[in-house]
Amino acid sequence: MASSSSLSTLRPPCFPPPSSSTAAAPPCIALLPTSSTKRFRLLLTASSRGRVAGATGEMEAKGDNEGGPSTMALATHEGNSKPRRIALFVEPSPFSYVSGYKNRFQNFIKYLREMEDEVMVVTTHEGVPDEFYGAKIVGSRSFPLPWYQNVPLSLALSPRIINEVAQFKPDIIHASSPGIMVFGALAIAKLLSVPIVMSYHTHVPVYIPRYTFSWLVKPMWMVIKFLHTAADLTLVPSAAIAKDLQEAKVAAANTIRLWNKGVDSDSFHPRFKTSEMRVRLSNGEPEKPLIIHVGRLGVEKSLEFVKRVMDRLPDVRIAFIGDGPYREELENMFAGMPAVFTGMLQGEELSQAYASGDVFIMPSESETLGLVVLESMSSAVPVVAARAGGIPDIIPPEDEGKTGYLFTPGDLEDCLSKLVPLLENKELRERIGRAARQEMEKYDWRAATMVIRNEQYNAAIWFWRKKRAELTRPFRCCSTR
């Protein structure tokens, strides 16, 4: 993680528009004199509460290296953009590959279409529909990730794909990162001369030591830096990831923005709790305390820590909902223990699984946000999670013990001190669950999509125009002589 001192160089993302452009300056959010972590969270999340400030008055631009102007005034900004043509490059597919960002992108597409934008989605070809809420889907031939065969990848740079995107005439390209397809998206954006936004979803440098050679971490950071330096705007799922990218100098702080969290609070709701699902998850012992974990079963999720937890709780049952390359090893690890592996659940079954547990455990230290944590909280099931990655954005310090609990990563005693009282005290469990549910009702995907569409896409277009103005300035100077 980035050190606190690294945030002292961050500035709000404000610039006056170049004289040659009619573009409006992007929103500016003030950094308040609070602690560095809280300051960065305020910078990134102010818009989610509807308090986005815009720059007004005369400001001196000092360049991207200094992060923005030295002075600013604040004013309320409410963006409302006319319909656009948006090309999304998403890898792997949010339609066939179950991952943390599946709901994010599906809801994003849904609400962009509701706001009358034309949307094209380029993604890997397996199991993709012809259209989704009226968005055109273009499948690109893919190949498996060498050390993670379940993840399909594609460059998406064939003549067919280029022609499809060119005919669509996008106003902006938005690509998921990191991956292989983002290179194709970048090349097409430069070829068509349109702005490109990259959203960072998988913290690959953290995963690499668990799946392959540690010496690949540094080259991976170089690749990520190459991509995001070329982007006009970088979207991140949490303040913690923004700090990591800033410390690695992946992108200027003023071009990093938050993709606000959201959750489908209708689909993930305590009303889905059923005795039948609880019997299934507890292997026929519904009266026993029940811990649940939902998510991809991968080595990077630190699920071996759960084995240490369960060794100390012989009367407790646990259910793993999900699938992944680590499942067989986990089943062997938990052999003879009161553990259930349901495999992949979707739709109402998944909603029932969330709502029918007592406590949700999340030991992972590599979550860019942790959408499953949001879904558990929305289901009124208390969360006990590692204080790492993007999880503290969901349960910030001021809410610990109110909407959920965080423990020091890898600290078994700290985890048990938060977990055991919840398992033993039904009143405490229900109180924390109700508070978590109330907190999640504040967040919805439509509002998050509106921020991207009306504010952050505008900012990306503005930065793109600024870059173009800087590149063409020498030619304009020559032409006036």
Tab-separated table of C-alpha atoms in Angstrom:
chain	number	residue	atom	x	y	z
A	1	MET	CA	0.000	0.000	0.000
A	2	ALA	CA	1.035	3.579	-0.547
A	3	SER	CA	2.459	5.459	2.378
A	4	SER	CA	0.562	8.419	3.830
A	5	SER	CA	3.308	10.803	2.800
A	6	SER	CA	2.795	9.914	-0.856
A	7	LEU	CA	-0.552	11.716	-0.782
A	8	SER	CA	0.971	15.084	-0.016
A	9	THR	CA	1.559	15.656	-3.714
A	10	LEU	CA	-2.067	15.068	-4.737
A	11	ARG	CA	-4.036	18.007	-6.047
A	12	PRO	CA	-7.623	18.398	-7.220
A	13	PRO	CA	-8.092	17.690	-10.926
A	14	CYS	CA	-8.697	21.249	-12.203
A	15	PHE	CA	-7.283	23.015	-15.232
A	16	PRO	CA	-8.506	26.000	-17.198
A	17	PRO	CA	-9.576	24.969	-20.706
A	18	PRO	CA	-6.999	25.596	-23.424
A	19	SER	CA	-7.660	28.742	-25.409
A	20	SER	CA	-8.183	26.733	-28.567
A	21	SER	CA	-10.916	24.565	-27.086
A	22	THR	CA	-14.470	25.198	-26.008
A	23	ALA	CA	-14.390	22.276	-23.588
A	24	ALA	CA	-15.483	22.943	-20.041
A	25	ALA	CA	-12.965	22.216	-17.305
A	26	PRO	CA	-13.536	18.927	-15.471
A	27	PRO	CA	-14.968	18.887	-11.965
A	28	CYS	CA	-12.590	19.777	-9.146
A	29	ILE	CA	-12.904	18.301	-5.680
A	30	ALA	CA	-11.186	20.011	-2.790
A	31	LEU	CA	-8.696	18.239	-0.547
A	32	LEU	CA	-9.554	19.054	3.033
A	33	PRO	CA	-6.925	19.272	5.813
A	34	THR	CA	-7.704	15.872	7.282
A	35	SER	CA	-5.637	12.712	7.597
A	36	SER	CA	-4.186	11.539	4.286
A	37	THR	CA	-6.351	8.427	3.932
A	38	LYS	CA	-9.554	10.252	4.770
A	39	ARG	CA	-8.465	13.148	2.536
A	40	PHE	CA	-8.024	10.842	-0.420
A	41	ARG	CA	-11.357	9.175	0.220
A	42	LEU	CA	-13.036	12.596	0.288
A	43	LEU	CA	-11.322	13.520	-2.966
A	44	LEU	CA	-12.549	10.393	-4.718
A	45	THR	CA	-15.983	9.881	-3.210
A	46	ALA	CA	-17.450	13.351	-2.828
A	47	SER	CA	-19.426	12.929	-6.017
A	48	SER	CA	-21.187	9.811	-4.690
A	49	ARG	CA	-22.920	12.013	-2.122
A	50	GLY	CA	-23.862	14.617	-4.721
A	51	ARG	CA	-21.261	17.152	-3.560
A	52	VAL	CA	-19.103	17.634	-6.613
A	53	ALA	CA	-17.322	20.953	-6.752
A	54	GLY	CA	-16.371	22.704	-9.986
A	55	ALA	CA	-13.558	25.147	-10.575
A	56	THR	CA	-14.550	28.795	-11.068
A	57	GLY	CA	-12.624	31.999	-11.543
A	58	GLU	CA	-9.085	32.482	-12.826
A	59	MET	CA	-6.622	29.641	-12.124
A	60	GLU	CA	-3.013	29.138	-13.094
A	61	ALA	CA	-2.315	25.767	-14.704
A	62	LYS	CA	1.030	24.321	-13.654
A	63	GLY	CA	0.998	21.065	-15.595
A	64	ASP	CA	0.175	17.460	-14.835
A	65	ASN	CA	3.359	16.759	-12.854
A	66	GLU	CA	2.228	19.162	-10.174
A	67	GLY	CA	-1.261	17.743	-10.269
A	68	GLY	CA	-3.193	20.922	-11.046
A	69	PRO	CA	-3.520	24.607	-10.254
A	70	SER	CA	-2.226	26.272	-7.128
A	71	THR	CA	-5.470	28.112	-6.371
A	72	MET	CA	-9.145	27.399	-6.908
A	73	ALA	CA	-12.662	28.346	-5.975
A	74	LEU	CA	-15.404	25.814	-5.430
A	75	ALA	CA	-18.899	25.801	-6.910
A	76	THR	CA	-21.645	23.215	-7.265
A	77	HIS	CA	-21.416	21.230	-10.512
A	78	GLU	CA	-24.258	19.194	-11.964
A	79	GLY	CA	-23.334	17.595	-15.277
A	80	ASN	CA	-25.919	16.514	-17.800
A	81	SER	CA	-24.492	15.347	-21.120
A	82	LYS	CA	-26.391	14.799	-24.319
A	83	PRO	CA	-26.594	11.174	-25.537
A	84	ARG	CA	-23.269	9.754	-26.685
A	85	ARG	CA	-21.975	6.767	-28.588
A	86	ILE	CA	-19.897	4.702	-26.145
A	87	ALA	CA	-17.709	1.730	-27.079
A	88	LEU	CA	-16.917	-0.549	-24.126
A	89	PHE	CA	-14.028	-3.044	-24.302
A	90	VAL	CA	-14.506	-5.513	-21.446
A	91	GLU	CA	-12.284	-8.542	-20.785
A	92	PRO	CA	-13.225	-11.184	-19.785
A	93	SER	CA	-16.890	-11.076	-20.758
A	94	PRO	CA	-19.331	-9.673	-18.184
A	95	PHE	CA	-21.978	-11.937	-19.730
A	96	SER	CA	-20.362	-15.362	-19.428
A	97	TYR	CA	-17.497	-15.006	-16.926
A	98	VAL	CA	-18.612	-14.695	-13.304
A	99	SER	CA	-16.418	-12.113	-11.597
A	100	GLY	CA	-16.569	-9.158	-9.269
A	101	TYR	CA	-17.219	-6.683	-12.039
A	102	LYS	CA	-19.977	-8.649	-13.815
A	103	ASN	CA	-22.762	-6.783	-11.991
A	104	ARG	CA	-20.867	-3.508	-12.317
A	105	PHE	CA	-20.668	-3.638	-16.109
A	106	GLN	CA	-24.100	-5.156	-16.659
A	107	ASN	CA	-25.727	-2.413	-14.600
A	108	PHE	CA	-23.525	0.205	-16.248
A	109	ILE	CA	-24.705	-0.862	-19.698
A	110	LYS	CA	-28.319	-1.030	-18.529
A	111	TYR	CA	-28.349	2.521	-17.183
A	112	LEU	CA	-26.348	4.016	-20.051
A	113	ARG	CA	-29.053	2.663	-22.349
A	114	GLU	CA	-31.743	4.030	-20.039
A	115	MET	CA	-30.061	7.439	-20.405
A	116	GLU	CA	-30.391	7.078	-24.193
A	117	ASP	CA	-26.716	6.506	-24.981
A	118	GLU	CA	-25.808	4.215	-27.875
A	119	VAL	CA	-23.549	1.450	-26.554
A	120	MET	CA	-21.354	-1.125	-28.253
A	121	VAL	CA	-19.623	-3.785	-26.145
A	122	VAL	CA	-16.521	-5.556	-27.467
A	123	THR	CA	-15.679	-8.587	-25.341
A	124	THR	CA	-14.449	-12.177	-25.496
A	125	HIS	CA	-16.650	-14.370	-27.656
A	126	GLU	CA	-17.705	-17.230	-25.361
A	127	GLY	CA	-21.404	-17.168	-24.539
A	128	VAL	CA	-22.085	-13.562	-25.468
A	129	PRO	CA	-25.624	-12.473	-26.419
A	130	ASP	CA	-26.368	-10.567	-29.613
A	131	GLU	CA	-27.505	-7.589	-27.586
A	132	PHE	CA	-27.993	-6.523	-23.977
A	133	TYR	CA	-30.602	-3.876	-23.125
A	134	GLY	CA	-30.290	-2.718	-26.726
A	135	ALA	CA	-26.483	-2.481	-26.635
A	136	LYS	CA	-24.746	-4.216	-29.535
A	137	ILE	CA	-22.376	-7.008	-28.443
A	138	VAL	CA	-19.331	-7.852	-30.557
A	139	GLY	CA	-17.475	-11.046	-29.638
A	140	SER	CA	-13.746	-11.297	-30.294
A	141	ARG	CA	-11.850	-14.586	-30.597
A	142	SER	CA	-10.042	-15.358	-27.362
A	143	PHE	CA	-7.435	-17.611	-25.769
A	144	PRO	CA	-6.989	-18.739	-22.141
A	145	LEU	CA	-4.706	-16.981	-19.689
A	146	PRO	CA	-1.681	-19.339	-19.384
A	147	TRP	CA	-1.664	-19.645	-15.585
A	148	TYR	CA	-5.426	-19.193	-15.104
A	149	GLN	CA	-7.190	-21.229	-17.793
A	150	ASN	CA	-10.682	-20.045	-16.825
A	151	VAL	CA	-9.911	-16.458	-17.862
A	152	PRO	CA	-10.295	-15.880	-21.627
A	153	LEU	CA	-8.284	-13.054	-23.210
A	154	SER	CA	-8.445	-11.334	-26.586
A	155	LEU	CA	-6.529	-8.538	-28.306
A	156	ALA	CA	-9.662	-7.399	-30.195
A	157	LEU	CA	-7.607	-5.815	-32.950
A	158	SER	CA	-8.732	-7.796	-35.988
A	159	PRO	CA	-9.871	-5.939	-39.136
A	160	ARG	CA	-13.434	-7.056	-38.300
A	161	ILE	CA	-13.347	-5.471	-34.847
A	162	ILE	CA	-11.686	-2.279	-36.112
A	163	ASN	CA	-14.313	-1.986	-38.851
A	164	GLU	CA	-17.191	-2.598	-36.409
A	165	VAL	CA	-15.959	0.101	-34.037
A	166	ALA	CA	-15.183	2.558	-36.866
A	167	GLN	CA	-18.687	2.150	-38.270
A	168	PHE	CA	-20.142	2.692	-34.799
A	169	LYS	CA	-18.326	6.093	-34.648
A	170	PRO	CA	-17.859	6.237	-30.868
A	171	ASP	CA	-17.595	9.541	-29.018
A	172	ILE	CA	-15.545	7.798	-26.318
A	173	ILE	CA	-13.938	4.389	-25.725
A	174	HIS	CA	-13.950	2.821	-22.258
A	175	ALA	CA	-11.760	-0.240	-21.626
A	176	SER	CA	-11.338	-2.511	-18.601
A	177	SER	CA	-7.751	-2.857	-17.397
A	178	PRO	CA	-5.346	-4.549	-17.035
A	179	GLY	CA	-5.496	-7.254	-19.680
A	180	ILE	CA	-4.839	-7.872	-23.349
A	181	MET	CA	-7.949	-6.305	-24.876
A	182	VAL	CA	-7.087	-2.909	-23.412
A	183	PHE	CA	-4.136	-2.748	-25.841
A	184	GLY	CA	-6.547	-3.219	-28.741
A	185	ALA	CA	-8.882	-0.578	-27.323
A	186	LEU	CA	-5.999	1.874	-26.965
A	187	ALA	CA	-4.819	1.266	-30.533
A	188	ILE	CA	-8.330	1.752	-31.927
A	189	ALA	CA	-8.858	4.911	-29.860
A	190	LYS	CA	-5.651	6.405	-31.277
A	191	LEU	CA	-6.528	5.226	-34.791
A	192	LEU	CA	-9.988	6.827	-34.641
A	193	SER	CA	-8.794	9.837	-32.628
A	194	VAL	CA	-11.300	9.533	-29.783
A	195	PRO	CA	-10.859	9.850	-25.989
A	196	ILE	CA	-10.176	6.681	-24.013
A	197	VAL	CA	-11.065	5.905	-20.398
A	198	MET	CA	-9.531	2.897	-18.633
A	199	SER	CA	-11.105	1.395	-15.528
A	200	TYR	CA	-8.783	-0.639	-13.312
A	201	HIS	CA	-10.469	-3.756	-11.900
A	202	THR	CA	-7.881	-6.436	-11.112
A	203	HIS	CA	-4.823	-5.707	-8.995
A	204	VAL	CA	-2.589	-8.020	-11.031
A	205	PRO	CA	0.732	-7.056	-9.351
A	206	VAL	CA	-0.650	-8.489	-6.099
A	207	TYR	CA	-1.768	-11.715	-7.803
A	208	ILE	CA	1.445	-12.430	-9.717
A	209	PRO	CA	3.533	-13.816	-6.796
A	210	ARG	CA	0.752	-16.313	-6.015
A	211	TYR	CA	0.370	-17.608	-9.576
A	212	THR	CA	3.757	-17.218	-11.228
A	213	PHE	CA	7.203	-15.621	-10.844
A	214	SER	CA	7.672	-12.690	-8.460
A	215	TRP	CA	10.149	-11.025	-10.815
A	216	LEU	CA	7.221	-10.338	-13.160
A	217	VAL	CA	5.733	-7.805	-10.732
A	218	LYS	CA	7.981	-4.941	-11.850
A	219	PRO	CA	7.395	-5.522	-15.595
A	220	MET	CA	3.663	-5.719	-14.883
A	221	TRP	CA	3.753	-2.299	-13.221
A	222	MET	CA	5.586	-0.981	-16.288
A	223	VAL	CA	2.837	-2.330	-18.555
A	224	ILE	CA	0.113	-0.804	-16.367
A	225	LYS	CA	1.947	2.521	-16.343
A	226	PHE	CA	2.277	2.466	-20.152
A	227	LEU	CA	-1.452	1.865	-20.551
A	228	HIS	CA	-2.758	4.366	-18.045
A	229	THR	CA	-0.339	7.109	-19.002
A	230	ALA	CA	-1.820	6.840	-22.491
A	231	ALA	CA	-5.392	6.979	-21.165
A	232	ASP	CA	-7.243	10.254	-20.810
A	233	LEU	CA	-8.785	9.195	-17.492
A	234	THR	CA	-8.349	6.272	-15.082
A	235	LEU	CA	-11.292	4.958	-13.064
A	236	VAL	CA	-10.641	2.929	-9.907
A	237	PRO	CA	-13.051	1.022	-7.640
A	238	SER	CA	-11.608	2.283	-4.335
A	239	ALA	CA	-9.408	4.921	-2.736
A	240	ALA	CA	-6.910	2.235	-1.679
A	241	ILE	CA	-6.292	1.235	-5.302
A	242	ALA	CA	-5.992	4.886	-6.285
A	243	LYS	CA	-3.261	5.280	-3.657
A	244	ASP	CA	-1.393	2.261	-5.007
A	245	LEU	CA	-1.551	3.556	-8.593
A	246	GLN	CA	-0.469	7.018	-7.515
A	247	GLU	CA	2.523	5.726	-5.555
A	248	ALA	CA	3.550	3.591	-8.541
A	249	LYS	CA	3.262	6.726	-10.709
A	250	VAL	CA	0.873	4.890	-13.017
A	251	ALA	CA	-1.076	8.073	-13.752
A	252	ALA	CA	-1.191	11.668	-12.588
A	253	ALA	CA	-3.372	12.061	-9.491
A	254	ASN	CA	-5.645	14.512	-11.287
A	255	THR	CA	-6.552	11.874	-13.896
A	256	ILE	CA	-7.571	9.197	-11.368
A	257	ARG	CA	-11.248	9.116	-10.430
A	258	LEU	CA	-13.486	6.805	-8.414
A	259	TRP	CA	-16.104	4.557	-10.000
A	260	ASN	CA	-18.609	4.856	-7.191
A	261	LYS	CA	-19.728	1.681	-5.488
A	262	GLY	CA	-23.179	0.344	-6.114
A	263	VAL	CA	-25.280	-2.637	-5.167
A	264	ASP	CA	-28.588	-4.070	-6.330
A	265	SER	CA	-30.417	-3.744	-3.031
A	266	ASP	CA	-33.569	-5.324	-4.478
A	267	SER	CA	-31.824	-8.527	-5.583
A	268	PHE	CA	-29.727	-8.758	-2.405
A	269	HIS	CA	-32.266	-8.368	0.383
A	270	PRO	CA	-32.955	-10.099	3.721
A	271	ARG	CA	-36.384	-11.188	2.460
A	272	PHE	CA	-34.622	-13.942	0.491
A	273	LYS	CA	-33.668	-15.823	3.665
A	274	THR	CA	-35.107	-19.357	3.552
A	275	SER	CA	-34.959	-22.353	5.862
A	276	GLU	CA	-34.437	-24.649	2.865
A	277	MET	CA	-31.304	-22.790	1.760
A	278	ARG	CA	-29.968	-22.726	5.310
A	279	VAL	CA	-30.405	-26.501	5.546
A	280	ARG	CA	-28.483	-26.854	2.281
A	281	LEU	CA	-25.647	-24.539	3.325
A	282	SER	CA	-25.289	-26.130	6.774
A	283	ASN	CA	-25.406	-29.699	5.430
A	284	GLY	CA	-28.598	-30.454	7.329
A	285	GLU	CA	-27.733	-28.688	10.595
A	286	PRO	CA	-29.536	-25.318	10.336
A	287	GLU	CA	-29.506	-24.759	14.086
A	288	LYS	CA	-25.698	-24.473	14.068
A	289	PRO	CA	-23.967	-21.084	13.553
A	290	LEU	CA	-23.287	-20.604	9.835
A	291	ILE	CA	-20.458	-18.650	8.199
A	292	ILE	CA	-20.639	-18.004	4.466
A	293	HIS	CA	-18.138	-16.930	1.849
A	294	VAL	CA	-19.171	-15.914	-1.668
A	295	GLY	CA	-16.747	-15.391	-4.515
A	296	ARG	CA	-14.243	-16.886	-6.893
A	297	LEU	CA	-12.205	-19.633	-5.277
A	298	GLY	CA	-8.703	-18.519	-6.175
A	299	VAL	CA	-5.400	-18.833	-4.360
A	300	GLU	CA	-5.167	-15.040	-4.130
A	301	LYS	CA	-8.262	-14.925	-1.889
A	302	SER	CA	-6.334	-16.123	1.218
A	303	LEU	CA	-8.960	-18.787	1.890
A	304	GLU	CA	-6.440	-20.971	3.715
A	305	PHE	CA	-6.871	-18.448	6.538
A	306	VAL	CA	-10.489	-19.607	6.870
A	307	LYS	CA	-9.191	-23.105	7.640
A	308	ARG	CA	-7.309	-21.677	10.633
A	309	VAL	CA	-10.507	-19.928	11.731
A	310	MET	CA	-12.614	-23.076	11.458
A	311	ASP	CA	-10.050	-25.125	13.391
A	312	ARG	CA	-10.924	-22.899	16.364
A	313	LEU	CA	-14.706	-23.110	15.874
A	314	PRO	CA	-15.675	-26.809	15.856
A	315	ASP	CA	-19.413	-26.147	16.378
A	316	VAL	CA	-19.666	-23.696	13.466
A	317	ARG	CA	-20.574	-24.558	9.875
A	318	ILE	CA	-19.204	-22.860	6.754
A	319	ALA	CA	-20.453	-22.679	3.164
A	320	PHE	CA	-18.341	-21.651	0.178
A	321	ILE	CA	-20.545	-20.274	-2.599
A	322	GLY	CA	-18.683	-20.007	-5.886
A	323	ASP	CA	-16.153	-21.829	-7.984
A	324	GLY	CA	-12.613	-21.420	-9.226
A	325	PRO	CA	-9.217	-23.048	-9.767
A	326	TYR	CA	-8.534	-23.399	-6.030
A	327	ARG	CA	-11.721	-25.345	-5.266
A	328	GLU	CA	-10.267	-28.867	-5.385
A	329	GLU	CA	-7.409	-27.898	-3.088
A	330	LEU	CA	-9.829	-26.227	-0.687
A	331	GLU	CA	-12.104	-29.285	-0.630
A	332	ASN	CA	-9.099	-31.415	0.290
A	333	MET	CA	-8.075	-28.874	2.913
A	334	PHE	CA	-11.545	-28.949	4.512
A	335	ALA	CA	-12.047	-32.711	4.185
A	336	GLY	CA	-13.766	-34.097	7.283
A	337	MET	CA	-14.816	-30.622	8.447
A	338	PRO	CA	-18.370	-29.143	8.472
A	339	ALA	CA	-17.884	-27.314	5.168
A	340	VAL	CA	-20.169	-27.177	2.127
A	341	PHE	CA	-19.086	-26.233	-1.412
A	342	THR	CA	-22.140	-25.270	-3.451
A	343	GLY	CA	-20.376	-24.352	-6.676
A	344	MET	CA	-21.685	-21.420	-8.705
A	345	LEU	CA	-25.088	-20.053	-7.711
A	346	GLN	CA	-26.927	-17.354	-9.620
A	347	GLY	CA	-30.186	-15.445	-9.538
A	348	GLU	CA	-32.554	-16.087	-6.653
A	349	GLU	CA	-30.464	-19.000	-5.382
A	350	LEU	CA	-27.542	-16.652	-4.856
A	351	SER	CA	-29.775	-14.107	-3.117
A	352	GLN	CA	-31.034	-16.863	-0.804
A	353	ALA	CA	-27.504	-18.055	-0.047
A	354	TYR	CA	-26.410	-14.578	1.039
A	355	ALA	CA	-29.473	-13.946	3.202
A	356	SER	CA	-29.468	-17.379	4.879
A	357	GLY	CA	-26.044	-17.115	6.534
A	358	ASP	CA	-25.195	-15.667	9.930
A	359	VAL	CA	-21.867	-13.988	9.161
A	360	PHE	CA	-19.928	-13.371	5.953
A	361	ILE	CA	-16.134	-13.803	6.123
A	362	MET	CA	-13.747	-12.124	3.676
A	363	PRO	CA	-10.045	-12.869	4.349
A	364	SER	CA	-8.788	-11.613	0.963
A	365	GLU	CA	-6.112	-8.915	1.030
A	366	SER	CA	-6.249	-8.180	-2.707
A	367	GLU	CA	-9.796	-6.939	-3.339
A	368	THR	CA	-9.947	-3.810	-5.495
A	369	LEU	CA	-13.320	-3.152	-3.867
A	370	GLY	CA	-15.200	-6.293	-2.805
A	371	LEU	CA	-18.646	-6.279	-4.403
A	372	VAL	CA	-19.540	-9.481	-2.544
A	373	VAL	CA	-19.097	-7.557	0.710
A	374	LEU	CA	-21.616	-4.977	-0.509
A	375	GLU	CA	-24.045	-7.733	-1.465
A	376	SER	CA	-23.757	-9.433	1.923
A	377	MET	CA	-24.337	-6.144	3.735
A	378	SER	CA	-27.323	-5.454	1.483
A	379	SER	CA	-28.658	-8.878	2.551
A	380	ALA	CA	-28.350	-7.755	6.216
A	381	VAL	CA	-25.658	-10.341	6.919
A	382	PRO	CA	-22.776	-8.869	8.968
A	383	VAL	CA	-19.301	-8.913	7.418
A	384	VAL	CA	-15.976	-9.710	9.070
A	385	ALA	CA	-13.258	-8.829	6.558
A	386	ALA	CA	-9.540	-8.185	6.295
A	387	ARG	CA	-8.615	-4.528	6.618
A	388	ALA	CA	-6.976	-4.398	3.194
A	389	GLY	CA	-7.511	-3.407	-0.429
A	390	GLY	CA	-10.797	-1.681	-1.109
A	391	ILE	CA	-12.714	-3.134	1.843
A	392	PRO	CA	-12.065	-0.113	4.143
A	393	ASP	CA	-13.866	2.000	1.519
A	394	ILE	CA	-16.982	-0.053	2.273
A	395	ILE	CA	-16.508	-0.185	6.061
A	396	PRO	CA	-14.478	2.964	6.890
A	397	PRO	CA	-12.916	3.380	10.354
A	398	GLU	CA	-15.827	5.440	11.659
A	399	ASP	CA	-18.275	2.634	10.768
A	400	GLU	CA	-16.335	-0.300	12.206
A	401	GLY	CA	-18.448	-2.024	14.821
A	402	LYS	CA	-21.564	-0.348	13.399
A	403	THR	CA	-22.039	-1.721	9.879
A	404	GLY	CA	-19.393	-4.466	9.990
A	405	TYR	CA	-15.989	-5.469	11.327
A	406	LEU	CA	-12.446	-5.428	9.939
A	407	PHE	CA	-9.485	-7.386	11.243
A	408	THR	CA	-5.750	-7.083	10.734
A	409	PRO	CA	-4.857	-9.254	7.716
A	410	GLY	CA	-3.594	-12.672	8.787
A	411	ASP	CA	-4.259	-12.007	12.494
A	412	LEU	CA	-6.287	-14.998	13.671
A	413	GLU	CA	-6.969	-13.691	17.179
A	414	ASP	CA	-8.158	-10.327	15.871
A	415	CYS	CA	-10.470	-12.067	13.424
A	416	LEU	CA	-11.925	-14.370	16.093
A	417	SER	CA	-12.481	-11.445	18.459
A	418	LYS	CA	-14.820	-9.903	15.846
A	419	LEU	CA	-16.342	-13.132	14.534
A	420	VAL	CA	-17.224	-15.055	17.697
A	421	PRO	CA	-19.434	-12.348	19.333
A	422	LEU	CA	-21.480	-12.135	16.132
A	423	LEU	CA	-21.943	-15.896	15.983
A	424	GLU	CA	-22.934	-16.126	19.653
A	425	ASN	CA	-25.103	-13.011	19.979
A	426	LYS	CA	-28.186	-12.962	17.748
A	427	GLU	CA	-29.212	-9.470	18.897
A	428	LEU	CA	-25.782	-8.037	18.000
A	429	ARG	CA	-25.836	-9.859	14.669
A	430	GLU	CA	-29.251	-8.489	13.763
A	431	ARG	CA	-28.349	-4.952	14.835
A	432	ILE	CA	-25.186	-4.901	12.706
A	433	GLY	CA	-27.097	-6.490	9.825
A	434	ARG	CA	-29.830	-3.821	9.935
A	435	ALA	CA	-27.266	-1.006	9.999
A	436	ALA	CA	-25.379	-2.572	7.076
A	437	ARG	CA	-28.594	-2.864	5.076
A	438	GLN	CA	-29.489	0.777	5.751
A	439	GLU	CA	-26.023	1.882	4.617
A	440	MET	CA	-26.248	-0.112	1.383
A	441	GLU	CA	-29.606	1.440	0.521
A	442	LYS	CA	-27.718	4.693	-0.106
A	443	TYR	CA	-25.885	3.246	-3.087
A	444	ASP	CA	-27.341	2.279	-6.416
A	445	TRP	CA	-25.893	1.562	-9.845
A	446	ARG	CA	-27.967	4.216	-11.597
A	447	ALA	CA	-26.427	7.011	-9.543
A	448	ALA	CA	-22.935	5.570	-10.048
A	449	THR	CA	-23.505	5.378	-13.799
A	450	MET	CA	-24.744	8.963	-13.906
A	451	VAL	CA	-21.515	10.186	-12.286
A	452	ILE	CA	-19.407	8.363	-14.894
A	453	ARG	CA	-21.559	9.539	-17.777
A	454	ASN	CA	-22.161	13.164	-16.815
A	455	GLU	CA	-18.959	14.053	-14.993
A	456	GLN	CA	-16.088	11.664	-15.537
A	457	TYR	CA	-16.593	11.126	-19.253
A	458	ASN	CA	-16.775	14.915	-19.587
A	459	ALA	CA	-13.476	15.162	-17.724
A	460	ALA	CA	-11.877	12.552	-20.004
A	461	ILE	CA	-12.998	14.442	-23.105
A	462	TRP	CA	-11.635	17.636	-21.621
A	463	PHE	CA	-8.237	16.082	-20.877
A	464	TRP	CA	-8.171	14.601	-24.401
A	465	ARG	CA	-8.834	18.015	-25.941
A	466	LYS	CA	-6.147	19.541	-23.742
A	467	LYS	CA	-3.609	16.964	-24.975
A	468	ARG	CA	-4.576	17.633	-28.585
A	469	ALA	CA	-4.231	21.381	-28.077
A	470	GLU	CA	-0.753	20.926	-26.602
A	471	LEU	CA	0.325	18.661	-29.489
A	472	THR	CA	-0.896	21.072	-32.165
A	473	ARG	CA	0.336	24.278	-30.498
A	474	PRO	CA	3.714	24.320	-32.345
A	475	PHE	CA	1.914	23.992	-35.674
A	476	ARG	CA	-0.493	26.796	-34.805
A	477	CYS	CA	2.406	29.030	-33.835
A	478	CYS	CA	4.141	28.335	-37.159
A	479	SER	CA	0.986	29.011	-39.162
A	480	THR	CA	0.600	32.490	-37.636
A	481	ARG	CA	4.080	33.610	-38.646
